[in-house]
Tab-separated table of C-alpha atoms in Angstrom:
chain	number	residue	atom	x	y	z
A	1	UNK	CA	0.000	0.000	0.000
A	2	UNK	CA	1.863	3.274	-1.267
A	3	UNK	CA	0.873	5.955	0.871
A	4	UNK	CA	2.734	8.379	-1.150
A	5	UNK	CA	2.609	8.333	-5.184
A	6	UNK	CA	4.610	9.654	-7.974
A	7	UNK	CA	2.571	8.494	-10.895
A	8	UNK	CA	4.832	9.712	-13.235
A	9	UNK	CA	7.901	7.666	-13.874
A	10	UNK	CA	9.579	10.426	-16.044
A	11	UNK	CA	9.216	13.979	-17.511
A	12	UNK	CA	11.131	15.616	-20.483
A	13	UNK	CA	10.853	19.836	-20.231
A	14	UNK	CA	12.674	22.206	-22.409
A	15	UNK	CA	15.414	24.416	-21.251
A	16	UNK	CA	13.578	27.320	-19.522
A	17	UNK	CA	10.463	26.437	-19.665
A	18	UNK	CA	8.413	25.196	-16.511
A	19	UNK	CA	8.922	21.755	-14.939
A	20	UNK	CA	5.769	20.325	-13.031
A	21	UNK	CA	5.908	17.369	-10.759
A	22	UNK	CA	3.337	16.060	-8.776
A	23	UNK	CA	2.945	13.878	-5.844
A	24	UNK	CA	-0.751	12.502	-3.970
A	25	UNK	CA	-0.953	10.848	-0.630
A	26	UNK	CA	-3.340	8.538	1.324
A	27	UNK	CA	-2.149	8.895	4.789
A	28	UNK	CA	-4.616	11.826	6.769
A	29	UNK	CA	-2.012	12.386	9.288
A	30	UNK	CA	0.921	13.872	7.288
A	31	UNK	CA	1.635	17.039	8.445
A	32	UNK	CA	4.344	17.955	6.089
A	33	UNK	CA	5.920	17.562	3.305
A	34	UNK	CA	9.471	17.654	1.392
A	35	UNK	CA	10.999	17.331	-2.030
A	36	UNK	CA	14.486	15.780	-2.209
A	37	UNK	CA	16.278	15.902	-5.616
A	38	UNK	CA	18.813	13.278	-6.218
A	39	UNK	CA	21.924	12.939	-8.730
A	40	UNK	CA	22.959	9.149	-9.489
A	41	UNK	CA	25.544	7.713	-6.686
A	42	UNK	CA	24.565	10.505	-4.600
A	43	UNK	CA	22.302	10.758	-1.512
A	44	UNK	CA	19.141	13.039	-1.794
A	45	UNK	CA	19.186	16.479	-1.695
A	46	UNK	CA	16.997	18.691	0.144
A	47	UNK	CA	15.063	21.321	-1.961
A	48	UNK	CA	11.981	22.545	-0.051
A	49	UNK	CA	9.416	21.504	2.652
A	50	UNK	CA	5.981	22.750	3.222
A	51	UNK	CA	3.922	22.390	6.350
A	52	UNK	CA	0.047	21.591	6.148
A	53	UNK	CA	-0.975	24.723	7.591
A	54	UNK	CA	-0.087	26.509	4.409
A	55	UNK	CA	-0.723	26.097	0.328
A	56	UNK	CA	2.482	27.601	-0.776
A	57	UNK	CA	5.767	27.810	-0.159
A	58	UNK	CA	8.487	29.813	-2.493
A	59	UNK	CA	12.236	29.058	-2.763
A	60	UNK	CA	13.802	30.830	-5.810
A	61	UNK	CA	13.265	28.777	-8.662
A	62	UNK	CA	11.358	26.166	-6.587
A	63	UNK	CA	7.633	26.962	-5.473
A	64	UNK	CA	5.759	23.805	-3.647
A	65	UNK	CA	1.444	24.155	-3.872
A	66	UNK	CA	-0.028	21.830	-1.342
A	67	UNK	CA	-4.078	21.137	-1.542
A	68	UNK	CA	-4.680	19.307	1.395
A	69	UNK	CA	-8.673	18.569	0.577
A	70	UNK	CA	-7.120	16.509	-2.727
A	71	UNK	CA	-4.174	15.123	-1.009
A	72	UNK	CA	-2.104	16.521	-3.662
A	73	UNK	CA	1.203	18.723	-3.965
A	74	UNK	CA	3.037	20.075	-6.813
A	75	UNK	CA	6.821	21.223	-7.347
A	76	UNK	CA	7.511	23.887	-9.676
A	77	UNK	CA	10.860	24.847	-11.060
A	78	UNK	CA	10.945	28.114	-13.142
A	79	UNK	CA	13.074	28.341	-15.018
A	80	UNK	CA	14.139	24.788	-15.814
A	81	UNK	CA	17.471	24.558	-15.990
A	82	UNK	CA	20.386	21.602	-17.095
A	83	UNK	CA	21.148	21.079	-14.130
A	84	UNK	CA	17.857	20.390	-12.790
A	85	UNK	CA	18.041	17.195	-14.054
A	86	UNK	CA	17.819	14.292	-11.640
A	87	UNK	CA	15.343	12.072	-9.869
A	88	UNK	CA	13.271	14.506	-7.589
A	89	UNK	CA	11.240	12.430	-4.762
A	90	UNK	CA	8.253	13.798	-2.668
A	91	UNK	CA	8.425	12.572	1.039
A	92	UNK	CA	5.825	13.254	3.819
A	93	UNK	CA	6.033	13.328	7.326
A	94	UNK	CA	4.049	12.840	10.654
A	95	UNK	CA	5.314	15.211	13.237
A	96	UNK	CA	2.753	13.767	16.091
A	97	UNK	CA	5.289	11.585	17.477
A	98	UNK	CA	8.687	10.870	17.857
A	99	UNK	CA	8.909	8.598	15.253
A	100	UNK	CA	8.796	10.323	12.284
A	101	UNK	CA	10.633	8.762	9.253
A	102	UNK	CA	9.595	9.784	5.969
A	103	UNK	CA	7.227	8.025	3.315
A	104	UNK	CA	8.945	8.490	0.063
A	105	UNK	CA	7.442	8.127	-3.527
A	106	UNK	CA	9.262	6.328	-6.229
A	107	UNK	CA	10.329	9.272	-7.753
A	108	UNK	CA	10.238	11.138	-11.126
A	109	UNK	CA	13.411	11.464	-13.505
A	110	UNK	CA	13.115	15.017	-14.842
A	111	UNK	CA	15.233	15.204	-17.727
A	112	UNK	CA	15.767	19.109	-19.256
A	113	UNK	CA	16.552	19.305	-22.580
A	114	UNK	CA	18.541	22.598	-24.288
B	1	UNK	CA	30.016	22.329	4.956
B	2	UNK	CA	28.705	19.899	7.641
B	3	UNK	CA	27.937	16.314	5.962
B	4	UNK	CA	26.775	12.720	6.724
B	5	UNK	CA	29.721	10.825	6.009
B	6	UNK	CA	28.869	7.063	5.100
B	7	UNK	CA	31.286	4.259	4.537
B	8	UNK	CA	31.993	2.515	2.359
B	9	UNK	CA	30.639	3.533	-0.358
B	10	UNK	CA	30.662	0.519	-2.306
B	11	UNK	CA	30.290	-3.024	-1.145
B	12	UNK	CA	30.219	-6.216	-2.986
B	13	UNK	CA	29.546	-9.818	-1.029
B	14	UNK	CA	28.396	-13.063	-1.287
B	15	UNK	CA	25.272	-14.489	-0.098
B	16	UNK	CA	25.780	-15.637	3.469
B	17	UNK	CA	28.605	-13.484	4.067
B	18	UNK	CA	28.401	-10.816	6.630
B	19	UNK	CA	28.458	-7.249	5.727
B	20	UNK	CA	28.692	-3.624	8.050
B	21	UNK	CA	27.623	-0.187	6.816
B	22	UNK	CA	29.281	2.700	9.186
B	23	UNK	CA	27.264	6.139	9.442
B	24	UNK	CA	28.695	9.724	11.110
B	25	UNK	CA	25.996	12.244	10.974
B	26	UNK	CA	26.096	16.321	11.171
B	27	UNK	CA	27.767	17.395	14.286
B	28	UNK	CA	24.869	17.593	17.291
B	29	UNK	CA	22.340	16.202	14.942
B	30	UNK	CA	20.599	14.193	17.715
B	31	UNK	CA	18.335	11.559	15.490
B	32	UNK	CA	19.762	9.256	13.155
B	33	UNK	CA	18.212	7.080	10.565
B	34	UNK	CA	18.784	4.382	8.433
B	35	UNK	CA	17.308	4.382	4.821
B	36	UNK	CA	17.298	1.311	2.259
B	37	UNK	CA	16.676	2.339	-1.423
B	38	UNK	CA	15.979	-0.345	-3.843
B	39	UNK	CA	16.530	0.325	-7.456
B	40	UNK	CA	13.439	2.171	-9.066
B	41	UNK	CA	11.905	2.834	-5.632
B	42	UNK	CA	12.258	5.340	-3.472
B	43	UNK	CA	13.753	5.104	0.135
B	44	UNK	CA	12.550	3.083	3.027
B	45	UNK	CA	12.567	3.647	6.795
B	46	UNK	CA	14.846	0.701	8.320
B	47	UNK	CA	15.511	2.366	11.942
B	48	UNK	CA	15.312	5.749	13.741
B	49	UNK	CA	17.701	6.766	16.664
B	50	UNK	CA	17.246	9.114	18.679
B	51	UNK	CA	20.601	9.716	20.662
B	52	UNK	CA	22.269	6.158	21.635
B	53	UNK	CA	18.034	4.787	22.059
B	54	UNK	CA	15.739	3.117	19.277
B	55	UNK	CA	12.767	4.826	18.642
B	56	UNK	CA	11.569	2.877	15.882
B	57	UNK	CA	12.715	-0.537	13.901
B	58	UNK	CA	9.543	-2.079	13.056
B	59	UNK	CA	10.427	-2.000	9.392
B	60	UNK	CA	13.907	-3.749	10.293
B	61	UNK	CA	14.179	-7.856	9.496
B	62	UNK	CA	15.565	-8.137	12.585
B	63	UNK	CA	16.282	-11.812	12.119
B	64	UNK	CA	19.278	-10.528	9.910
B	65	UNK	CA	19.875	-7.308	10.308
B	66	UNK	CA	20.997	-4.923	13.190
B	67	UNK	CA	21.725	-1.180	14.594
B	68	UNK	CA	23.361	0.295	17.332
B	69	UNK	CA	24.184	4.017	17.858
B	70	UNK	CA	26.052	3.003	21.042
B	71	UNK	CA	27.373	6.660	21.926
B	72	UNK	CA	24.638	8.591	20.141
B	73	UNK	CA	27.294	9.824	18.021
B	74	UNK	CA	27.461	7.036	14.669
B	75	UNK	CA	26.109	4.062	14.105
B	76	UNK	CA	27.093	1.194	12.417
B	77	UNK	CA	24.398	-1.213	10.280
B	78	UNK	CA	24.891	-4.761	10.097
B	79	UNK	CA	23.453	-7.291	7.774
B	80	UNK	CA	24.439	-11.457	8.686
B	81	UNK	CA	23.870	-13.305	6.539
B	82	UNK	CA	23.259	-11.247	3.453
B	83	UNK	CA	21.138	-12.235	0.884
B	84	UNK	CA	20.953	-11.559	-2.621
B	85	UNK	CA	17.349	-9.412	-1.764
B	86	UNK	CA	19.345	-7.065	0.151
B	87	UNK	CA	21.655	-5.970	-2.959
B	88	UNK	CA	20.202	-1.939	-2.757
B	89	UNK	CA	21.625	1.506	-1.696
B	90	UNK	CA	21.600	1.737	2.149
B	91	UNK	CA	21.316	5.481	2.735
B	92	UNK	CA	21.946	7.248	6.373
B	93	UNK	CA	20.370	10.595	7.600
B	94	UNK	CA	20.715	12.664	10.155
B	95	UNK	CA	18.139	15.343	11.704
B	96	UNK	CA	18.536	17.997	15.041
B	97	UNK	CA	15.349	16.422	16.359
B	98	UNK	CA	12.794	14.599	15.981
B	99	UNK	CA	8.640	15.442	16.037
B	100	UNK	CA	9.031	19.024	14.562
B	101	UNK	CA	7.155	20.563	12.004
B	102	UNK	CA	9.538	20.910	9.669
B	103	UNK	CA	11.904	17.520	9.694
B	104	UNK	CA	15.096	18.101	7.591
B	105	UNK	CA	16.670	15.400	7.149
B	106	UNK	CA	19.944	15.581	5.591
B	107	UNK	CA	21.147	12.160	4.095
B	108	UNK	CA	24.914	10.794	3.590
B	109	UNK	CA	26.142	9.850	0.006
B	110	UNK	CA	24.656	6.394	0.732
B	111	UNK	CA	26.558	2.494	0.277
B	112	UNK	CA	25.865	0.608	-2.618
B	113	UNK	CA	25.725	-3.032	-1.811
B	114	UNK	CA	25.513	-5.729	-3.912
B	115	UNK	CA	24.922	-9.245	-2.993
B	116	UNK	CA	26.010	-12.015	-5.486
């Protein structure tokens, strides 16, 4: 049972345009949220983490939309750059205890062509 | 720059053999996990310390594998015996606390183990 889901495997976006990834969840009692980017032979990366008390959070390039009632968020990354390129993963988090490991998603390969 | 350090980073065994994953997190970081990543998935939860104590391993096959943060400084991961399931990327992270809002966790380059 995959209580967080990256449906999409991969996603090709031109240089500059906007890259979109999205992410839904099952589980009512995540509380937050993160998106890790990660290079091959390399550890993840954090990017950017939103709570569920708000909708939006900004970070440069990278804006994360959360919408709670569809138990759906969203990365954006504008522009998209070459370097963007690597597998980006959603994770989510419940803060009600002290155990509090993250539920990844498979993850989506975003690949940014020139 | 304050990292996880992780070693080694590459590990290749034999089925049956015995194999041990060593993790250093970020200076003061007081929770420490351990993360298995099989290829085409994403990571999964194997044990969370918090200081030298176990807060939670329910997702560990404890009839082969075992932690121990015994200074709640690093901790080392052991697998005996390995089998050829647990060929995967065995990824540690590292946190200042645990049950906060906002839980940045900041993971180590990872060990890629392979089982033949």
């Amino acid at each position: 049972d995959q209580q967080v889901k990256q449906n999409s495997p991969s996603l090709s976006v031109q240089e500059g345009r906007i890259s979109i990834l999205n992410c839904d969840y099952t589980n009512s009692m995540f509380d937050y949220f993160l998106w890790y980017k990660k290079y091959p032979a390399e550890g993840p990366t954090f990017l950017i983490s939103i709570s569920s008390i708000k909708d939006k959070n900004e970070d440069g390039r990278f804006t994360v939309f959360l919408n709670k009632s569809a138990k759906h968020l969203s990365l954006h990354i504008v522009p998209s750059q070459p370097g963007d390129s690597a597998v980006y993963f959603c994770a989510a988090g419940d803060s009600g205890g002290g155990a509090d490991g993250l539920t990844f998603g498979k993850g989506t390969h975003l690949i940014i062509q020139p | 720059e304050a990292e996880v350090a992780q070693s080694p980073r590459y590990k290749i065994t034999e089925k049956s053999q015995a194999v041990a994953f060593w993790c250093d997190p970020i200076s003061g970081h007081a929770t420490l996990y351990w993360y298995r990543q099989i290829l085409g998935q994403g990571p999964e939860l194997l044990v969370q310390f918090q200081d030298e104590s176990v807060v939670d391993d329910s997702q560990l096959p404890k009839d082969r594998f075992s932690a121990e943060r015994l200074k709640g400084v690093d901790s080392t991961l052991k697998i005996q015996p390995a089998e050829l399931g647990d060929s995967a990327m065995y990824l540690c992270a590292s946190s200042l606390t645990s049950g906060r809002s906002y839980n940045e966790q900041f993971f180590g380059p990872g060990t890629r183990l392979t089982v033949l």
